[in-house]
Amino acid sequence: MKPASMKGTVSDGALTDRVATVDVIADLLSYPGADFRRLVALLGSSINTVPGVTELALAFEAATAGLSNEEIEELYTRTFDFNPDASLETGWQLFGETYERGAYLVKMRQLLRSCAIAESGELPDHLSYLLRVVGRLSEEESGLICSMYLRKSVGKMAAAVVDRDNPYLKLLEAASLVIDAAATPKESVQL
């Protein structure tokens, strides 16, 4: 797979296309850092082509506005790290601890390298990485990734969030809308 050209960027504080939108969602689905508030505001002020994403981003922004950085970190950890059923590792969602997951991890690592996405502290099947992949591949290739891997895994993540008022559920729903918009019906095609 070859990355699509990087056509969109963040400009004037507004997101201008799919690449920037998926990158900000990916950053927000990573462990919260010092730029969390800026990213939330950026996503909430975005001009998205996917209906519903801006509304979910604004709901996420409103739900996290009164939380301290420590509370946001604790919420993230409680949501995704202490609840294995809501793990952001897509391979875990699809395969559990099986041989197939190992093969999937190898495939995802190769995909990250082909898109020049550097790994940090997460396994290569982490949703934050794969959302970045979606923004960098051609529409056809990203559609296949969304159809074959991300739709089901994000659906399982969202279903496993126990507290239905959890702000991160809004973020997973926004990711799901972006994934559904990019997905292709050719689910039988293998990468």
PDB file of C-alpha atoms in Angstrom:
ATOM      1  CA  MET A   1       0.000   0.000   0.000  1.00  0.00           C
ATOM      2  CA  LYS A   2       1.187   3.441  -0.809  1.00  0.00           C
ATOM      3  CA  PRO A   3       0.203   6.464   1.208  1.00  0.00           C
ATOM      4  CA  ALA A   4      -2.026   9.001  -0.476  1.00  0.00           C
ATOM      5  CA  SER A   5      -0.642  12.473  -0.782  1.00  0.00           C
ATOM      6  CA  MET A   6      -0.947  14.557   2.355  1.00  0.00           C
ATOM      7  CA  LYS A   7      -3.459  16.971   0.942  1.00  0.00           C
ATOM      8  CA  GLY A   8      -4.961  18.438   4.089  1.00  0.00           C
ATOM      9  CA  THR A   9      -3.540  20.167   7.068  1.00  0.00           C
ATOM     10  CA  VAL A  10      -4.669  22.062  10.088  1.00  0.00           C
ATOM     11  CA  SER A  11      -4.933  25.737   9.236  1.00  0.00           C
ATOM     12  CA  ASP A  12      -6.184  28.761  11.134  1.00  0.00           C
ATOM     13  CA  GLY A  13      -7.314  26.548  14.007  1.00  0.00           C
ATOM     14  CA  ALA A  14      -9.874  24.665  11.912  1.00  0.00           C
ATOM     15  CA  LEU A  15      -9.657  21.177  10.533  1.00  0.00           C
ATOM     16  CA  THR A  16      -9.944  21.240   6.791  1.00  0.00           C
ATOM     17  CA  ASP A  17     -10.164  17.606   5.722  1.00  0.00           C
ATOM     18  CA  ARG A  18     -10.200  13.929   6.570  1.00  0.00           C
ATOM     19  CA  VAL A  19      -6.453  13.718   7.300  1.00  0.00           C
ATOM     20  CA  ALA A  20      -6.552  16.424   9.936  1.00  0.00           C
ATOM     21  CA  THR A  21      -9.823  15.136  11.411  1.00  0.00           C
ATOM     22  CA  VAL A  22      -8.587  11.563  11.850  1.00  0.00           C
ATOM     23  CA  ASP A  23      -5.259  12.798  13.218  1.00  0.00           C
ATOM     24  CA  VAL A  24      -6.959  14.851  15.934  1.00  0.00           C
ATOM     25  CA  ILE A  25      -9.333  12.007  16.842  1.00  0.00           C
ATOM     26  CA  ALA A  26      -6.292   9.702  16.929  1.00  0.00           C
ATOM     27  CA  ASP A  27      -4.437  12.121  19.217  1.00  0.00           C
ATOM     28  CA  LEU A  28      -7.446  12.333  21.529  1.00  0.00           C
ATOM     29  CA  LEU A  29      -7.656   8.526  21.669  1.00  0.00           C
ATOM     30  CA  SER A  30      -4.044   8.436  22.838  1.00  0.00           C
ATOM     31  CA  TYR A  31      -3.166   8.938  26.496  1.00  0.00           C
ATOM     32  CA  PRO A  32      -4.023  12.592  27.302  1.00  0.00           C
ATOM     33  CA  GLY A  33      -1.100  14.971  27.056  1.00  0.00           C
ATOM     34  CA  ALA A  34      -0.455  18.645  27.650  1.00  0.00           C
ATOM     35  CA  ASP A  35      -2.194  19.574  24.382  1.00  0.00           C
ATOM     36  CA  PHE A  36      -5.478  17.783  25.234  1.00  0.00           C
ATOM     37  CA  ARG A  37      -7.569  20.972  25.570  1.00  0.00           C
ATOM     38  CA  ARG A  38      -6.205  22.430  22.341  1.00  0.00           C
ATOM     39  CA  LEU A  39      -7.021  19.215  20.470  1.00  0.00           C
ATOM     40  CA  VAL A  40     -10.545  19.046  21.893  1.00  0.00           C
ATOM     41  CA  ALA A  41     -11.197  22.656  20.881  1.00  0.00           C
ATOM     42  CA  LEU A  42      -9.718  22.035  17.457  1.00  0.00           C
ATOM     43  CA  LEU A  43     -11.942  19.039  16.815  1.00  0.00           C
ATOM     44  CA  GLY A  44     -14.987  20.906  18.113  1.00  0.00           C
ATOM     45  CA  SER A  45     -14.343  23.833  15.776  1.00  0.00           C
ATOM     46  CA  SER A  46     -13.694  21.666  12.752  1.00  0.00           C
ATOM     47  CA  ILE A  47     -15.405  21.812   9.420  1.00  0.00           C
ATOM     48  CA  ASN A  48     -16.071  18.138   8.839  1.00  0.00           C
ATOM     49  CA  THR A  49     -17.483  16.554   5.745  1.00  0.00           C
ATOM     50  CA  VAL A  50     -18.797  13.639   7.821  1.00  0.00           C
ATOM     51  CA  PRO A  51     -22.214  14.497   9.284  1.00  0.00           C
ATOM     52  CA  GLY A  52     -22.399  14.238  13.054  1.00  0.00           C
ATOM     53  CA  VAL A  53     -18.682  14.437  13.853  1.00  0.00           C
ATOM     54  CA  THR A  54     -18.725  18.102  14.873  1.00  0.00           C
ATOM     55  CA  GLU A  55     -21.744  17.580  17.144  1.00  0.00           C
ATOM     56  CA  LEU A  56     -20.057  14.618  18.878  1.00  0.00           C
ATOM     57  CA  ALA A  57     -16.834  16.609  19.209  1.00  0.00           C
ATOM     58  CA  LEU A  58     -18.724  19.489  20.825  1.00  0.00           C
ATOM     59  CA  ALA A  59     -20.429  17.040  23.218  1.00  0.00           C
ATOM     60  CA  PHE A  60     -17.015  15.589  24.115  1.00  0.00           C
ATOM     61  CA  GLU A  61     -15.665  19.099  24.651  1.00  0.00           C
ATOM     62  CA  ALA A  62     -18.587  20.066  26.908  1.00  0.00           C
ATOM     63  CA  ALA A  63     -18.346  16.829  28.918  1.00  0.00           C
ATOM     64  CA  THR A  64     -14.616  17.236  29.579  1.00  0.00           C
ATOM     65  CA  ALA A  65     -14.559  21.018  30.101  1.00  0.00           C
ATOM     66  CA  GLY A  66     -14.856  20.843  33.882  1.00  0.00           C
ATOM     67  CA  LEU A  67     -12.303  18.064  34.352  1.00  0.00           C
ATOM     68  CA  SER A  68      -8.739  18.680  35.479  1.00  0.00           C
ATOM     69  CA  ASN A  69      -5.857  17.148  33.536  1.00  0.00           C
ATOM     70  CA  GLU A  70      -5.498  14.511  36.251  1.00  0.00           C
ATOM     71  CA  GLU A  71      -9.213  13.663  36.050  1.00  0.00           C
ATOM     72  CA  ILE A  72      -8.987  13.305  32.263  1.00  0.00           C
ATOM     73  CA  GLU A  73      -5.980  11.006  32.604  1.00  0.00           C
ATOM     74  CA  GLU A  74      -7.838   8.934  35.207  1.00  0.00           C
ATOM     75  CA  LEU A  75     -10.956   8.769  33.011  1.00  0.00           C
ATOM     76  CA  TYR A  76      -8.903   7.618  30.019  1.00  0.00           C
ATOM     77  CA  THR A  77      -7.150   4.942  32.078  1.00  0.00           C
ATOM     78  CA  ARG A  78     -10.386   3.721  33.659  1.00  0.00           C
ATOM     79  CA  THR A  79     -12.149   3.657  30.274  1.00  0.00           C
ATOM     80  CA  PHE A  80      -9.556   1.914  28.126  1.00  0.00           C
ATOM     81  CA  ASP A  81      -6.784   0.437  30.278  1.00  0.00           C
ATOM     82  CA  PHE A  82      -8.707  -1.007  33.233  1.00  0.00           C
ATOM     83  CA  ASN A  83     -11.468  -2.422  31.026  1.00  0.00           C
ATOM     84  CA  PRO A  84      -9.882  -4.904  28.603  1.00  0.00           C
ATOM     85  CA  ASP A  85     -13.158  -5.224  26.698  1.00  0.00           C
ATOM     86  CA  ALA A  86     -12.830  -1.551  25.725  1.00  0.00           C
ATOM     87  CA  SER A  87      -9.133  -1.809  24.853  1.00  0.00           C
ATOM     88  CA  LEU A  88      -8.081   0.425  21.960  1.00  0.00           C
ATOM     89  CA  GLU A  89      -6.037  -2.429  20.471  1.00  0.00           C
ATOM     90  CA  THR A  90      -7.963  -3.408  17.343  1.00  0.00           C
ATOM     91  CA  GLY A  91      -6.320  -6.821  17.074  1.00  0.00           C
ATOM     92  CA  TRP A  92      -7.422  -7.683  20.597  1.00  0.00           C
ATOM     93  CA  GLN A  93     -10.979  -6.715  19.634  1.00  0.00           C
ATOM     94  CA  LEU A  94     -10.874  -8.841  16.479  1.00  0.00           C
ATOM     95  CA  PHE A  95      -8.839 -11.882  17.514  1.00  0.00           C
ATOM     96  CA  GLY A  96      -8.223 -11.904  21.267  1.00  0.00           C
ATOM     97  CA  GLU A  97      -4.969 -13.603  22.265  1.00  0.00           C
ATOM     98  CA  THR A  98      -4.655 -15.906  19.261  1.00  0.00           C
ATOM     99  CA  TYR A  99      -2.097 -16.600  16.559  1.00  0.00           C
ATOM    100  CA  GLU A 100      -4.201 -14.523  14.168  1.00  0.00           C
ATOM    101  CA  ARG A 101      -3.603 -11.471  16.323  1.00  0.00           C
ATOM    102  CA  GLY A 102       0.156 -11.979  16.050  1.00  0.00           C
ATOM    103  CA  ALA A 103      -0.085 -12.074  12.270  1.00  0.00           C
ATOM    104  CA  TYR A 104      -2.341  -9.010  12.368  1.00  0.00           C
ATOM    105  CA  LEU A 105       0.205  -7.124  14.507  1.00  0.00           C
ATOM    106  CA  VAL A 106       2.922  -7.868  11.951  1.00  0.00           C
ATOM    107  CA  LYS A 107       0.657  -6.655   9.132  1.00  0.00           C
ATOM    108  CA  MET A 108      -0.218  -3.468  11.025  1.00  0.00           C
ATOM    109  CA  ARG A 109       3.443  -2.737  11.813  1.00  0.00           C
ATOM    110  CA  GLN A 110       4.250  -3.027   8.083  1.00  0.00           C
ATOM    111  CA  LEU A 111       1.329  -0.745   7.282  1.00  0.00           C
ATOM    112  CA  LEU A 112       2.518   1.863   9.793  1.00  0.00           C
ATOM    113  CA  ARG A 113       5.998   1.797   8.281  1.00  0.00           C
ATOM    114  CA  SER A 114       4.640   2.152   4.743  1.00  0.00           C
ATOM    115  CA  CYS A 115       2.756   5.263   5.885  1.00  0.00           C
ATOM    116  CA  ALA A 116       5.763   6.642   7.834  1.00  0.00           C
ATOM    117  CA  ILE A 117       3.854   6.551  11.124  1.00  0.00           C
ATOM    118  CA  ALA A 118       6.251   6.146  14.028  1.00  0.00           C
ATOM    119  CA  GLU A 119       5.277   3.848  16.860  1.00  0.00           C
ATOM    120  CA  SER A 120       5.596   5.081  20.402  1.00  0.00           C
ATOM    121  CA  GLY A 121       4.434   3.221  23.500  1.00  0.00           C
ATOM    122  CA  GLU A 122       1.480   1.333  22.003  1.00  0.00           C
ATOM    123  CA  LEU A 123       1.280  -1.872  20.004  1.00  0.00           C
ATOM    124  CA  PRO A 124       0.928  -1.369  16.241  1.00  0.00           C
ATOM    125  CA  ASP A 125      -2.765  -2.296  16.292  1.00  0.00           C
ATOM    126  CA  HIS A 126      -3.718   0.642  18.546  1.00  0.00           C
ATOM    127  CA  LEU A 127      -6.685   2.565  17.167  1.00  0.00           C
ATOM    128  CA  SER A 128      -4.788   5.873  17.309  1.00  0.00           C
ATOM    129  CA  TYR A 129      -2.240   4.540  14.811  1.00  0.00           C
ATOM    130  CA  LEU A 130      -4.779   3.006  12.479  1.00  0.00           C
ATOM    131  CA  LEU A 131      -6.853   6.170  12.319  1.00  0.00           C
ATOM    132  CA  ARG A 132      -3.730   7.962  11.102  1.00  0.00           C
ATOM    133  CA  VAL A 133      -3.321   5.226   8.482  1.00  0.00           C
ATOM    134  CA  VAL A 134      -6.872   5.886   7.260  1.00  0.00           C
ATOM    135  CA  GLY A 135      -5.937   9.494   6.569  1.00  0.00           C
ATOM    136  CA  ARG A 136      -2.815   8.583   4.624  1.00  0.00           C
ATOM    137  CA  LEU A 137      -3.839   5.756   2.318  1.00  0.00           C
ATOM    138  CA  SER A 138      -5.796   6.115  -0.877  1.00  0.00           C
ATOM    139  CA  GLU A 139      -9.576   6.195  -0.445  1.00  0.00           C
ATOM    140  CA  GLU A 140      -9.863   2.618  -1.705  1.00  0.00           C
ATOM    141  CA  GLU A 141      -7.180   1.262   0.626  1.00  0.00           C
ATOM    142  CA  SER A 142      -8.399   3.170   3.665  1.00  0.00           C
ATOM    143  CA  GLY A 143     -11.918   1.988   2.859  1.00  0.00           C
ATOM    144  CA  LEU A 144     -10.739  -1.601   3.017  1.00  0.00           C
ATOM    145  CA  ILE A 145      -8.980  -1.046   6.361  1.00  0.00           C
ATOM    146  CA  CYS A 146     -12.145   0.517   7.745  1.00  0.00           C
ATOM    147  CA  SER A 147     -14.390  -2.258   6.432  1.00  0.00           C
ATOM    148  CA  MET A 148     -12.212  -5.195   7.327  1.00  0.00           C
ATOM    149  CA  TYR A 149     -10.812  -4.140  10.688  1.00  0.00           C
ATOM    150  CA  LEU A 150     -11.927  -0.851  12.168  1.00  0.00           C
ATOM    151  CA  ARG A 151     -15.731  -0.996  11.942  1.00  0.00           C
ATOM    152  CA  LYS A 152     -16.040  -4.132  14.027  1.00  0.00           C
ATOM    153  CA  SER A 153     -13.281  -3.315  16.506  1.00  0.00           C
ATOM    154  CA  VAL A 154     -14.512   0.232  17.227  1.00  0.00           C
ATOM    155  CA  GLY A 155     -18.049  -1.085  17.578  1.00  0.00           C
ATOM    156  CA  LYS A 156     -16.848  -3.564  20.199  1.00  0.00           C
ATOM    157  CA  MET A 157     -14.874  -0.848  22.008  1.00  0.00           C
ATOM    158  CA  ALA A 158     -17.900   1.450  22.184  1.00  0.00           C
ATOM    159  CA  ALA A 159     -20.203  -1.359  23.318  1.00  0.00           C
ATOM    160  CA  ALA A 160     -17.792  -2.201  26.147  1.00  0.00           C
ATOM    161  CA  VAL A 161     -17.754   1.289  27.662  1.00  0.00           C
ATOM    162  CA  VAL A 162     -19.725   0.585  30.815  1.00  0.00           C
ATOM    163  CA  ASP A 163     -20.695   4.156  31.720  1.00  0.00           C
ATOM    164  CA  ARG A 164     -22.866   5.313  28.828  1.00  0.00           C
ATOM    165  CA  ASP A 165     -22.308   8.954  29.950  1.00  0.00           C
ATOM    166  CA  ASN A 166     -18.537   8.565  29.557  1.00  0.00           C
ATOM    167  CA  PRO A 167     -17.260  11.400  27.309  1.00  0.00           C
ATOM    168  CA  TYR A 168     -14.929   8.982  25.516  1.00  0.00           C
ATOM    169  CA  LEU A 169     -17.978   7.205  24.138  1.00  0.00           C
ATOM    170  CA  LYS A 170     -18.707  10.377  22.122  1.00  0.00           C
ATOM    171  CA  LEU A 171     -15.176  10.289  20.748  1.00  0.00           C
ATOM    172  CA  LEU A 172     -15.515   6.612  19.770  1.00  0.00           C
ATOM    173  CA  GLU A 173     -18.815   7.454  18.083  1.00  0.00           C
ATOM    174  CA  ALA A 174     -17.097  10.246  16.127  1.00  0.00           C
ATOM    175  CA  ALA A 175     -14.366   7.816  15.069  1.00  0.00           C
ATOM    176  CA  SER A 176     -17.055   5.350  14.051  1.00  0.00           C
ATOM    177  CA  LEU A 177     -18.754   7.947  11.824  1.00  0.00           C
ATOM    178  CA  VAL A 178     -15.445   8.726  10.094  1.00  0.00           C
ATOM    179  CA  ILE A 179     -14.751   4.995   9.673  1.00  0.00           C
ATOM    180  CA  ASP A 180     -18.239   4.308   8.295  1.00  0.00           C
ATOM    181  CA  ALA A 181     -17.902   7.180   5.830  1.00  0.00           C
ATOM    182  CA  ALA A 182     -14.560   5.833   4.589  1.00  0.00           C
ATOM    183  CA  ALA A 183     -15.522   2.132   4.570  1.00  0.00           C
ATOM    184  CA  THR A 184     -16.020   0.251   1.350  1.00  0.00           C
ATOM    185  CA  PRO A 185     -18.497  -2.574   0.847  1.00  0.00           C
ATOM    186  CA  LYS A 186     -15.735  -4.841  -0.527  1.00  0.00           C
ATOM    187  CA  GLU A 187     -15.162  -6.596   2.804  1.00  0.00           C
ATOM    188  CA  SER A 188     -14.065  -9.816   1.135  1.00  0.00           C
ATOM    189  CA  VAL A 189     -10.974  -8.217  -0.428  1.00  0.00           C
ATOM    190  CA  GLN A 190      -7.769  -9.138   1.441  1.00  0.00           C
ATOM    191  CA  LEU A 191      -4.919  -6.696   1.980  1.00  0.00           C
TER     192      LEU A 191
END
